[in-house]
CSV table of C-alpha atoms and ligand atoms in Angstrom, one decimal:
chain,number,residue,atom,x,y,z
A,2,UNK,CA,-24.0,35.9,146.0
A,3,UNK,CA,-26.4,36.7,148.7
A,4,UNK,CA,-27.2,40.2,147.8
A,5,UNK,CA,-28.3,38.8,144.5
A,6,UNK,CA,-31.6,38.0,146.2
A,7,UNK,CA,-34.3,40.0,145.8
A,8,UNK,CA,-37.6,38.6,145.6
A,9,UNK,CA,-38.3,35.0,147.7
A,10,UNK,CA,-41.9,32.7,147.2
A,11,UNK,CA,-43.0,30.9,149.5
A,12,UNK,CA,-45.3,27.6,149.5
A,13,UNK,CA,-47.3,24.6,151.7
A,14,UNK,CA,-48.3,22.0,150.7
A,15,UNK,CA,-49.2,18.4,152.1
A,16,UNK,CA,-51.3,17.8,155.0
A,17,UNK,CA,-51.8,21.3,157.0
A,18,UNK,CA,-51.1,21.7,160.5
A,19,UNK,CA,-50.6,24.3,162.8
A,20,UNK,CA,-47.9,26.8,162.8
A,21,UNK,CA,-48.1,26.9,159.4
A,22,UNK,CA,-48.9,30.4,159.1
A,23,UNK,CA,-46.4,31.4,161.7
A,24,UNK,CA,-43.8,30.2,159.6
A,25,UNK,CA,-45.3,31.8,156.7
A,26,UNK,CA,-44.8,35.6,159.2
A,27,UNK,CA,-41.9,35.1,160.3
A,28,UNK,CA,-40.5,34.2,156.9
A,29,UNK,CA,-42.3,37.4,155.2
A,30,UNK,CA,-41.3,39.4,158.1
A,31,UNK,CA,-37.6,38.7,158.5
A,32,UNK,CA,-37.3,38.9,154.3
A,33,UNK,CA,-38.9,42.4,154.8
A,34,UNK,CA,-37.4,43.6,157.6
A,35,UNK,CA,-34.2,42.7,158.0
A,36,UNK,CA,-33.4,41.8,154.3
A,37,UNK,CA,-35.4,43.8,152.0
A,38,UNK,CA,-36.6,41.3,149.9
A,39,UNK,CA,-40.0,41.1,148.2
A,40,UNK,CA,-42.0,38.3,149.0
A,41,UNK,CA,-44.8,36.4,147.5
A,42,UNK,CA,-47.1,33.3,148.0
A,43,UNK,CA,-48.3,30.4,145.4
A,44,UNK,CA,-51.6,29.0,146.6
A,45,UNK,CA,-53.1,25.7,147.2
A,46,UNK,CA,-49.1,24.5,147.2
A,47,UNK,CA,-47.2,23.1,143.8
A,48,UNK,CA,-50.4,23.8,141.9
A,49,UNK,CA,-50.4,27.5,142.6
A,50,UNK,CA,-46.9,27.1,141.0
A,51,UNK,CA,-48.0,25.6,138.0
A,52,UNK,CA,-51.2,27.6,137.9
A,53,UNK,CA,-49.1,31.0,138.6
A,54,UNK,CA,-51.7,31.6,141.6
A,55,UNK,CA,-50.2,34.2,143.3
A,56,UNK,CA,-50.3,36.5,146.1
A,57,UNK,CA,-48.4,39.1,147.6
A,58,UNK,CA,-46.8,38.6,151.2
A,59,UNK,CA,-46.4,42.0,153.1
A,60,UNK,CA,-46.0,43.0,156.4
A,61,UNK,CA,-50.0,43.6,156.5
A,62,UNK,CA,-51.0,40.4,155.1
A,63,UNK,CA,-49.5,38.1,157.6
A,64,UNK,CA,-50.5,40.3,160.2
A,65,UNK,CA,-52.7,38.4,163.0
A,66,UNK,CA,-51.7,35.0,162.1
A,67,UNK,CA,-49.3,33.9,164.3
A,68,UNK,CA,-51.3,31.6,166.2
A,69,UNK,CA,-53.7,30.7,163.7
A,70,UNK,CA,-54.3,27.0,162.4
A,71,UNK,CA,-54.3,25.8,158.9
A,72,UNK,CA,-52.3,28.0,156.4
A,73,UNK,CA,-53.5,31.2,154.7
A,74,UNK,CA,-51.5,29.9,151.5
A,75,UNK,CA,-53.9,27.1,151.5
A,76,UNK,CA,-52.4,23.6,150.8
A,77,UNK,CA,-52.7,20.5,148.5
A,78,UNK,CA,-51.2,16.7,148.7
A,79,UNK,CA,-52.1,15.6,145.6
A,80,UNK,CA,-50.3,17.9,143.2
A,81,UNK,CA,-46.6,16.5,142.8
A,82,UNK,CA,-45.6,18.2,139.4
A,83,UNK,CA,-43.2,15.6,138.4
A,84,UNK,CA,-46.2,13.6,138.0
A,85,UNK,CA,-49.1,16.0,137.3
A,86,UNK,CA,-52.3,15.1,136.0
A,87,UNK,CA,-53.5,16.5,133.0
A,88,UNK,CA,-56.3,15.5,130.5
A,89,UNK,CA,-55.0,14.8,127.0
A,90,UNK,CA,-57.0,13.7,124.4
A,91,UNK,CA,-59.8,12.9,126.8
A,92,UNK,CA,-57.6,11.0,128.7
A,93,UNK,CA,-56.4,11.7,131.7
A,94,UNK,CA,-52.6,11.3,132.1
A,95,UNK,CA,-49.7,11.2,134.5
A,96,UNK,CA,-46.9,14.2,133.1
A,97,UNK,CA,-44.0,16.0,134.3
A,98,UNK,CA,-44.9,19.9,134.0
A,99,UNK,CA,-42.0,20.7,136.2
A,100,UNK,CA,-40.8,22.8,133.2
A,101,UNK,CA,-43.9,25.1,133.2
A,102,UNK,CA,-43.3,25.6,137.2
A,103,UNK,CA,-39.6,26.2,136.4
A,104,UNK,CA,-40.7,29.0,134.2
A,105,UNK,CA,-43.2,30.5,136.0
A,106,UNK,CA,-40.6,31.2,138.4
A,107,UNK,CA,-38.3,32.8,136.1
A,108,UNK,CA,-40.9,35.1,134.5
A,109,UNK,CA,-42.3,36.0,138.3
A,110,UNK,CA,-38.2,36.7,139.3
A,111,UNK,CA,-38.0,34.8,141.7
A,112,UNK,CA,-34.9,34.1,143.3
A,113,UNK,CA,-35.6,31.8,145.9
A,114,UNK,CA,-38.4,28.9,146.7
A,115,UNK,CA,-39.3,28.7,150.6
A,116,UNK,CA,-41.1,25.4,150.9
A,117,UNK,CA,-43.0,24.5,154.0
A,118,UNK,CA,-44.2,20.6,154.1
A,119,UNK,CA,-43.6,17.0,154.8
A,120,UNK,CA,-41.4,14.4,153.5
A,121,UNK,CA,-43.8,14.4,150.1
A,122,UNK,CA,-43.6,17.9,149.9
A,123,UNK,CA,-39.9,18.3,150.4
A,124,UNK,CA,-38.9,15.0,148.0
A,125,UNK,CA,-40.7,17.6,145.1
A,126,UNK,CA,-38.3,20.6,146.7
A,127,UNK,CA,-35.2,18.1,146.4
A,128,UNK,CA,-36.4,17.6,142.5
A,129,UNK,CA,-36.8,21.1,141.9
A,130,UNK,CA,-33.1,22.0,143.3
A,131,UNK,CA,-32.1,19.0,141.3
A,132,UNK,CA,-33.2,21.3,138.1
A,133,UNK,CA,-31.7,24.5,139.6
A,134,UNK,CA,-34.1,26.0,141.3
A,135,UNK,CA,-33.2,28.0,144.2
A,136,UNK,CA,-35.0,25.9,147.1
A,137,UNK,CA,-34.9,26.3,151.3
A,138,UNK,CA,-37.6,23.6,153.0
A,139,UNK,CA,-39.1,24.1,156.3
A,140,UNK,CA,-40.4,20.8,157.9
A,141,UNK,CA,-43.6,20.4,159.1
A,142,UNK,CA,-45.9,17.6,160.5
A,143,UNK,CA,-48.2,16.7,163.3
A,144,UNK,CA,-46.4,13.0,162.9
A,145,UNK,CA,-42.8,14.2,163.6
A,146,UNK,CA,-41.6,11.7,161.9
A,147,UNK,CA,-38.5,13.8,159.7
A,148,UNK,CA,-35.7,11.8,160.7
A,149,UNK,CA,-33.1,15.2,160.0
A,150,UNK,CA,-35.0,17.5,162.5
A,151,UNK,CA,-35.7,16.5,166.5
A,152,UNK,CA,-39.2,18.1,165.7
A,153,UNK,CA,-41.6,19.0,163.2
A,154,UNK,CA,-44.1,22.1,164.3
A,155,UNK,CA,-47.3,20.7,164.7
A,156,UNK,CA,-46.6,18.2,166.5
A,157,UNK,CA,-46.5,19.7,170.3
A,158,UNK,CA,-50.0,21.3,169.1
A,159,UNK,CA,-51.3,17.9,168.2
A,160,UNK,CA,-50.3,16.4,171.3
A,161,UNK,CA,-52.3,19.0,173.4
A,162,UNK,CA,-55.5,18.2,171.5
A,163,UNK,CA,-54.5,14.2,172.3
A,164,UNK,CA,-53.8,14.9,175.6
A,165,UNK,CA,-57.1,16.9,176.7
A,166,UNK,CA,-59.0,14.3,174.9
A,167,UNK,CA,-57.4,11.7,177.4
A,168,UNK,CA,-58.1,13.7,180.2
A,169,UNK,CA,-61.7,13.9,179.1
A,170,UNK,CA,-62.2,10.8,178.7
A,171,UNK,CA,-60.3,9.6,181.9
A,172,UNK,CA,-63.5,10.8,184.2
A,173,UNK,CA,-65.9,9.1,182.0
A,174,UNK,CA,-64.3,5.8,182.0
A,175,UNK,CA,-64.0,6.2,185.4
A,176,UNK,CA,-68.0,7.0,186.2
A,177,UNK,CA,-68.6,4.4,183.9
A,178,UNK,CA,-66.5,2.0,184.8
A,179,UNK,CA,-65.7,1.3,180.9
A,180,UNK,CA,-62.9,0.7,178.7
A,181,UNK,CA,-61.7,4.0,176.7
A,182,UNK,CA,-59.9,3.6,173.0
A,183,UNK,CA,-58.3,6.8,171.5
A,184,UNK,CA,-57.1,6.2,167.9
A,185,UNK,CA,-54.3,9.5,167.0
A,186,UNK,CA,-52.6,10.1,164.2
A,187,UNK,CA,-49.3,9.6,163.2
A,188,UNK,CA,-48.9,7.2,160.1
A,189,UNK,CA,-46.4,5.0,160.5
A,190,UNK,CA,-44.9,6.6,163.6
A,191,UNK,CA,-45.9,6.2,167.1
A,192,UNK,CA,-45.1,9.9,168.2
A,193,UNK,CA,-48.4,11.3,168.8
A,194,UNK,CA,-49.7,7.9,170.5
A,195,UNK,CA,-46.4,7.9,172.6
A,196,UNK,CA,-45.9,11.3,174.0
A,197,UNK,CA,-50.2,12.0,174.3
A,198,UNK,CA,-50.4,8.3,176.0
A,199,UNK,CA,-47.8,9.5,178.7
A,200,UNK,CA,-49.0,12.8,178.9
A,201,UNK,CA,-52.8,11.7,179.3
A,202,UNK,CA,-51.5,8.7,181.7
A,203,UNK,CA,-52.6,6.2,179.3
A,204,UNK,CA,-53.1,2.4,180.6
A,205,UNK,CA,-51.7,1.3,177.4
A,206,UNK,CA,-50.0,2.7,174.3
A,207,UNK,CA,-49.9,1.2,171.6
A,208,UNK,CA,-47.6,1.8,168.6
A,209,UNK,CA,-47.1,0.9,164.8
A,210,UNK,CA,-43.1,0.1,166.2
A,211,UNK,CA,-44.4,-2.9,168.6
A,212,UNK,CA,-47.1,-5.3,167.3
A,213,UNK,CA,-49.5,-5.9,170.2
A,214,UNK,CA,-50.6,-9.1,171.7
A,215,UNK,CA,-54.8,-8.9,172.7
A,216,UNK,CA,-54.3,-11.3,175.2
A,217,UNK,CA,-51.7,-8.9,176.9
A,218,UNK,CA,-53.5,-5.8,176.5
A,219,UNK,CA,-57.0,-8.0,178.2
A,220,UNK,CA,-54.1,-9.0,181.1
A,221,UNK,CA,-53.4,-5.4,181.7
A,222,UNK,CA,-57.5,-4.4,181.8
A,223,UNK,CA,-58.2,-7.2,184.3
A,224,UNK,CA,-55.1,-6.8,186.7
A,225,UNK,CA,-56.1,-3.0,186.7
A,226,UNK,CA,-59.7,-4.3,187.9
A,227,UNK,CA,-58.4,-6.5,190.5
A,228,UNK,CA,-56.5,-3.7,192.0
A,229,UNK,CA,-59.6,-1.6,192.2
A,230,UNK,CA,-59.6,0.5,188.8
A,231,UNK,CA,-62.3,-1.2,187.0
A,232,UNK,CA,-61.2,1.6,184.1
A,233,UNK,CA,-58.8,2.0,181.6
A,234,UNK,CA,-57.8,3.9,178.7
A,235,UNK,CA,-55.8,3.0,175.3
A,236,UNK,CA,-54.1,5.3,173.4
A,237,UNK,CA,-53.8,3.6,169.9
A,238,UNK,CA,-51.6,5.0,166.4
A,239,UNK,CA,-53.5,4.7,163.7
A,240,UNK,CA,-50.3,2.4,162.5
A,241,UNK,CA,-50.8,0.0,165.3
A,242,UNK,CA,-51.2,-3.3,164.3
A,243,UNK,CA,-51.4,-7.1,165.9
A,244,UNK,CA,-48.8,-9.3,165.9
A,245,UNK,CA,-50.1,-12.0,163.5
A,246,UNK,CA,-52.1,-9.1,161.6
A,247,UNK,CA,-52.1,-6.0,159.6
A,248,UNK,CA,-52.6,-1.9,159.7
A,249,UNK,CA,-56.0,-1.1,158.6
A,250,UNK,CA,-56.1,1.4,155.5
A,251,UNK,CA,-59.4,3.7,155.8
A,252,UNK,CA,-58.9,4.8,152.0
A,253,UNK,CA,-56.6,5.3,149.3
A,254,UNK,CA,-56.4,8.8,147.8
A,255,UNK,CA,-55.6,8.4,144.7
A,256,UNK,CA,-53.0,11.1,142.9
A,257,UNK,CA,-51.4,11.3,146.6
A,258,UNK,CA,-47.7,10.7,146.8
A,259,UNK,CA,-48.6,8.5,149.4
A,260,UNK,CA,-52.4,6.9,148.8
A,261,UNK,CA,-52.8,5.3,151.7
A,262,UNK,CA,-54.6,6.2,154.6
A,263,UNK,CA,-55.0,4.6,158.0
A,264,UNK,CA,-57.7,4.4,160.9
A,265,UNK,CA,-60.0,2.1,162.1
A,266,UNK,CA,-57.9,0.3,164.1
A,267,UNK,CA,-59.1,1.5,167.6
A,268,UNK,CA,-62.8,0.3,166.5
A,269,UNK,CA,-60.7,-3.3,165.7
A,270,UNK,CA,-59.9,-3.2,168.8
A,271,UNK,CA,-62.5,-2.7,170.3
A,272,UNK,CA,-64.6,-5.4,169.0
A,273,UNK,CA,-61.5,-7.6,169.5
A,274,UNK,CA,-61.0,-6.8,172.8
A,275,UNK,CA,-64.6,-7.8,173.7
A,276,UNK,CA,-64.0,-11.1,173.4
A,277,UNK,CA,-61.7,-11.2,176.2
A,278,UNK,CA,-63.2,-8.5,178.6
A,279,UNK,CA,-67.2,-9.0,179.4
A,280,UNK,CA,-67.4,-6.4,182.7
A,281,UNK,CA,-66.6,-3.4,180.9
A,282,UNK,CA,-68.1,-1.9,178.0
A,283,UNK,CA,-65.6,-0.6,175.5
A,284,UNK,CA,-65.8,2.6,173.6
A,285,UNK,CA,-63.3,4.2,171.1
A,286,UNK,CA,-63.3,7.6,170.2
A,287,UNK,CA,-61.0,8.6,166.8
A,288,UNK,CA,-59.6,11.9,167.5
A,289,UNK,CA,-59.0,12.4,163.3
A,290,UNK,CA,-58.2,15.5,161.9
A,291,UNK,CA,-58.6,17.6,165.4
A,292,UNK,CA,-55.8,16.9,166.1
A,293,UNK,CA,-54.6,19.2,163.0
A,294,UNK,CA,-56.7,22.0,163.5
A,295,UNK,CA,-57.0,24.7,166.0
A,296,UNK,CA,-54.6,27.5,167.4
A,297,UNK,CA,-50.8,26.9,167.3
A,298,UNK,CA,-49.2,25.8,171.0
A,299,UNK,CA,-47.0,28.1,172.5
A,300,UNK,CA,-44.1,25.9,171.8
A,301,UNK,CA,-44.9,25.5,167.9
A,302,UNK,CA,-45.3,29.4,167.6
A,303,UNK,CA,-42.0,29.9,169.0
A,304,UNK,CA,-40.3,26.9,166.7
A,305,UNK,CA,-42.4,28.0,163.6
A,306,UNK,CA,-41.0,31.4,164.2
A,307,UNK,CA,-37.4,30.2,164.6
A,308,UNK,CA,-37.8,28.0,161.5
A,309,UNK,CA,-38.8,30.2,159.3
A,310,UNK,CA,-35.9,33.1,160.4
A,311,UNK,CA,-34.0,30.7,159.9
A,312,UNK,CA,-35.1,29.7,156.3
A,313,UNK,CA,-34.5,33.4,155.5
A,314,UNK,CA,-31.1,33.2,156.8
A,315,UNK,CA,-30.5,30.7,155.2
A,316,UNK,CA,-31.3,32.5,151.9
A,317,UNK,CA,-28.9,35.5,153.2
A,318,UNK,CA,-25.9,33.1,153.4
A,319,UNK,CA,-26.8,31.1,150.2
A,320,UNK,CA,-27.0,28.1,151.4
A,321,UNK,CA,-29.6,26.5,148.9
A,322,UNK,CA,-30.8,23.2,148.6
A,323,UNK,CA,-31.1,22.7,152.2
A,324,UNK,CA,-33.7,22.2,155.0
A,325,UNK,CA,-33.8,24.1,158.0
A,326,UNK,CA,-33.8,21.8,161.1
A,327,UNK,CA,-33.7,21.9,164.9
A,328,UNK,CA,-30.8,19.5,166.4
A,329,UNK,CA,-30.5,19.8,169.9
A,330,UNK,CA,-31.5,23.4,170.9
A,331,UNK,CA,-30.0,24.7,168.1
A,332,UNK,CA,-31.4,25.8,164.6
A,333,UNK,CA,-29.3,24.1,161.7
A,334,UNK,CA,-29.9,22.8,158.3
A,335,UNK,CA,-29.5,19.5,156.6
A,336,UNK,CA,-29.2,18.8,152.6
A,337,UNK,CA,-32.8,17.9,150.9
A,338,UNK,CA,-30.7,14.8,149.2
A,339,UNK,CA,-29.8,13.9,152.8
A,340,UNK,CA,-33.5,13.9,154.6
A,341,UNK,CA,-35.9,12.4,151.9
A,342,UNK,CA,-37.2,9.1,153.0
A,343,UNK,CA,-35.5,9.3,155.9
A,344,UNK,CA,-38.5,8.7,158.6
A,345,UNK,CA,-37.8,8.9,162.4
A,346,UNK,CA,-40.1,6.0,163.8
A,347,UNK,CA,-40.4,5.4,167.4
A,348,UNK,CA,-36.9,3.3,169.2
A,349,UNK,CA,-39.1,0.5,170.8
A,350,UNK,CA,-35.8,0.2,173.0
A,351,UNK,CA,-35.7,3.8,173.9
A,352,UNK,CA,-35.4,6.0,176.8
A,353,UNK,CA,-38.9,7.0,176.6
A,354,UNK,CA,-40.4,3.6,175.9
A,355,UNK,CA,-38.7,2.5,178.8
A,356,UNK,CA,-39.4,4.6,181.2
A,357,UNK,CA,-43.2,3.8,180.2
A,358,UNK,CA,-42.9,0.6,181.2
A,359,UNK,CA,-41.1,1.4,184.5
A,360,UNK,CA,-44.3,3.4,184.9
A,361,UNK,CA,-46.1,0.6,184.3
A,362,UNK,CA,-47.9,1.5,180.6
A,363,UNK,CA,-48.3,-1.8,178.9
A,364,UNK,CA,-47.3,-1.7,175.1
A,365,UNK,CA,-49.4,-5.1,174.4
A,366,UNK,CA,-46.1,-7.0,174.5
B,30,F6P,O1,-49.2,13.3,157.9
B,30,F6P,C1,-50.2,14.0,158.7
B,30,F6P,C2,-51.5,13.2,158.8
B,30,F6P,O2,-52.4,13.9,159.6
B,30,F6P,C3,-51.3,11.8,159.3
B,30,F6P,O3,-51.2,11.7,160.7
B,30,F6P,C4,-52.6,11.1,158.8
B,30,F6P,O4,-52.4,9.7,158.6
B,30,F6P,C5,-52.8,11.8,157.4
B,30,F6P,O5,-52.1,13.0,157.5
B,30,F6P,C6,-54.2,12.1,157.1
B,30,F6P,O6,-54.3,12.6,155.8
B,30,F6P,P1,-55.5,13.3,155.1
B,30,F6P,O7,-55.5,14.7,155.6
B,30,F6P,O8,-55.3,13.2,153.7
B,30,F6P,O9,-56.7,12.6,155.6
C-alpha cells in the first residue's frame, strides 16, 4: 500500500504562525529524500485547492525557510469548501464545492493531502477523509489549545514575543510607578496568558478559565504598594472575562468558521480598574498579532521539523486520516474523527495554576 504513493500536496490554512514553513521543509524534504515522492503546494489554503493554485515543492524551494515566520504557501480562514461562497445569479451563496477540490486532486495525482492548521482547518481535513481523500494533519496554533497534541508549534514562539514584552514593560512600570495591562492571544484558552504571565513574572494572570473579581485584582495592586512595589503588571487573555460579565468580541469575520474575534478586554480593564486604584496610572498595551509573526523559536523549529517527518511517515506506513501529534516526548498520531472540537483549555485546578498561586500571582479570584 505504501509504495503506491507517489506524489503528496501539502496545504495551511487558518490563522498563520510560526514554524509554518519549517513544517512545510521538513515535509518536502523527507518526501524527497528519503521517500522519493513528488511534492507540491495549493496556495492561500482550501482555496488554492479549489482554484487548482499550485506550486511545485523541491528541495530548492523550501530552502532558507526554516526559521522563517508566516508560511510561503500563504494561508486563508475563510475558505471552508463545504460551505464555499460563490455568486449565483447575482447572489451570493453558501455551497459545498468539495467535489471540484476532490477532483482537482485526482486530475493533479495526488495521492496524499498534508494539511497543516487548527481545529477549523483540520474539521475540513476530517470531511475530506470522510469522502476518501487521502489526508495526514499537522497541528498548528499560537493558542495551543488542540486537546490530542501536548503542543501546537507556535505557541513557544508566541510566548517569547509575550514574555519580552513583559520584561519591557516591567522597567517602565517600575520608573513610573504605574499599573501595566498586557492583552495576549489565545481565544478561549489561557495558554499564552499563563505560561508568558509566569515567564514575565506577572502580578496577575488572568484567564478565560477563571472569571475575575476587580475588587481582588485592586487588593493585589494595593497590598503590592504597601510592601513597597508601587508597580504591577497584568497579563490578560483576550478570553478573560468578569465574573458577573462577558468576553468582549473586537469583530465578527464573516465567512470564518469561527466569526468571532476577541480583544479589548485589557482596555476594559483598565478603565475598570481606575475606579478602584487612584495612585497609579494604568496603561494597557495589546500585544495583537506580534505575537504571530517573527522568526520561529528554537524549540518550534525543532517540533515543526519533527511534525512534519512525521506526517511523511506517516504517509509511508499508510496510516491516513490521522493527525500527527506530540504525547509526552514522543511523536504519535491521533484520528481526525477523534480530535475535532476537542479544545484543551487551561485546568484552573492544575499543577501550573497552582504553583502560581504558591508564587503568589493572583488570578482575580
Ligand atoms: O487562533 C490564533 C489567533 O491568533 C487567536 O489567538 C486570535 O484570537 C485569532 O487567531 C485572531 O485571528 P485573526 O488573525 O483573524 O485576527
Amino acid at each position: 500500500m505504501a509504495n503506491e504513493v507517489k506524489k503528496i500536496a501539502l496545504l495551511t490554512g487558518g490563522g498563520d504562525c510560526p514554524g509554518l514553513n519549517a513544517v512545510i521543509r521538513a515535509v518536502t524534504r523527507t518526501a524527497v529524500l528519503k521517500y522519493g515522492y513528488e511534492v507540491i503546494g495549493y496556495k492561500y489554503g482550501y482555496k488554492g485547492l479549489y482554484n487548482n493554485d499550485i506550486v511545485p515543492l523541491t528541495l530548492d524551494t523550501v530552502s532558507g525557510i526554516l526559521h522563517k515566520g508566516g508560511t510561503i504557501l500563504y494561508s486563508s480562514n475563510k475558505d471552508n469548501l463545504f460551505e464555499y461562497q460563490v455568486e449565483e445569479n447575482g447572489k451570493r451563496i453558501k455551497k459545498d464545492v468539495s467535489d471540484i477540490a476532490v477532483e482537482n486532486l485526482k486530475k493533479e495525482g495526488v495521492d496524499v493531502l498534508v494539511v497543516i492548521g487548527g481545529d477549523g482547518t483540520l474539521t475540513s481535513a476530517r470531511d475530506f477523509s470522510r469522502k476518501g481523500v487521502k489526508i495526514i494533519g499537522v497541528p498548528k496554533t499560537i493558542d495551543n489549545d488542540l486537546a490530542a497534541t501536548q503542543t501546537t508549534f507556535g505557541f513557544y514562539s508566541a510566548l517569547d514575543v509575550a514574555t519580552e514584552a513583559l520584561d519591557r514593560l516591567h522597567t517602565t512600570a517600575e520608573s513610573h510607578h504605574r499599573v501595566m495591562i498586557l492583552e495576549v492571544m489565545g481565544r478561549n484558552a489561557g495558554w499564552i496568558a499563563l505560561y508568558s504571565g509566569l515567564a514575565g513574572s506577572a502580578d496577575v494572570i488572568l484567564l478565560p478559565e477563571i472569571p475575575y473579581d476587580i475588587e481582588r485584582i485592586a487588593d493585589k495592586i494595593k497590598g503590592r504598594g504597601k510592601n513597597g512595589k508601587p508597580f504591577s503588571i497584568i497579563v490578560v487573555a483576550e478570553g478573560a472575562k468578569p465574573r458577573d460579565g462577558e468576553v468582549v468580541v473586537s469583530k465578527i469575520v464573516e465567512n470564518s468558521p469561527d466569526p468571532i474575534r476577541l480583544g479589548g478586554i485589557g482596555n476594559k480593564l483598565a478603565l475598570d480598574l481606575e475606579k478602584y486604584i487612584d495612585d497609579h496610572e494604568m496603561r494597557c498595551t495589546v500585544l495583537g498579532h506580534i505575537q504571530r509573526g517573527g522568526n520561529a523559536s528554537t524549540f518550534d523549529r525543532i517540533l515543526s521539523t519533527r511534525y512534519g517527518v512525521a506526517a511523511v511517515e506517516l504517509i509511508h506506513k499508510g496510516k491516513f486520516g490521522n493527525m500527527v501529534c506530540l504525547k509526552g516526548d514522543e511523536m504519535s498520531y491521533e484520528h481526525l474523527e477523534n480530535v475535532i472540537g476537542q479544545n484543551k483549555v487551561v485546568d484552573p485546578e492544575g499543577e501550573l495554576v497552582k504553583a502560581a498561586r504558591s508564587i503568589g500571582v493572583s488570578f482575580g479570584e
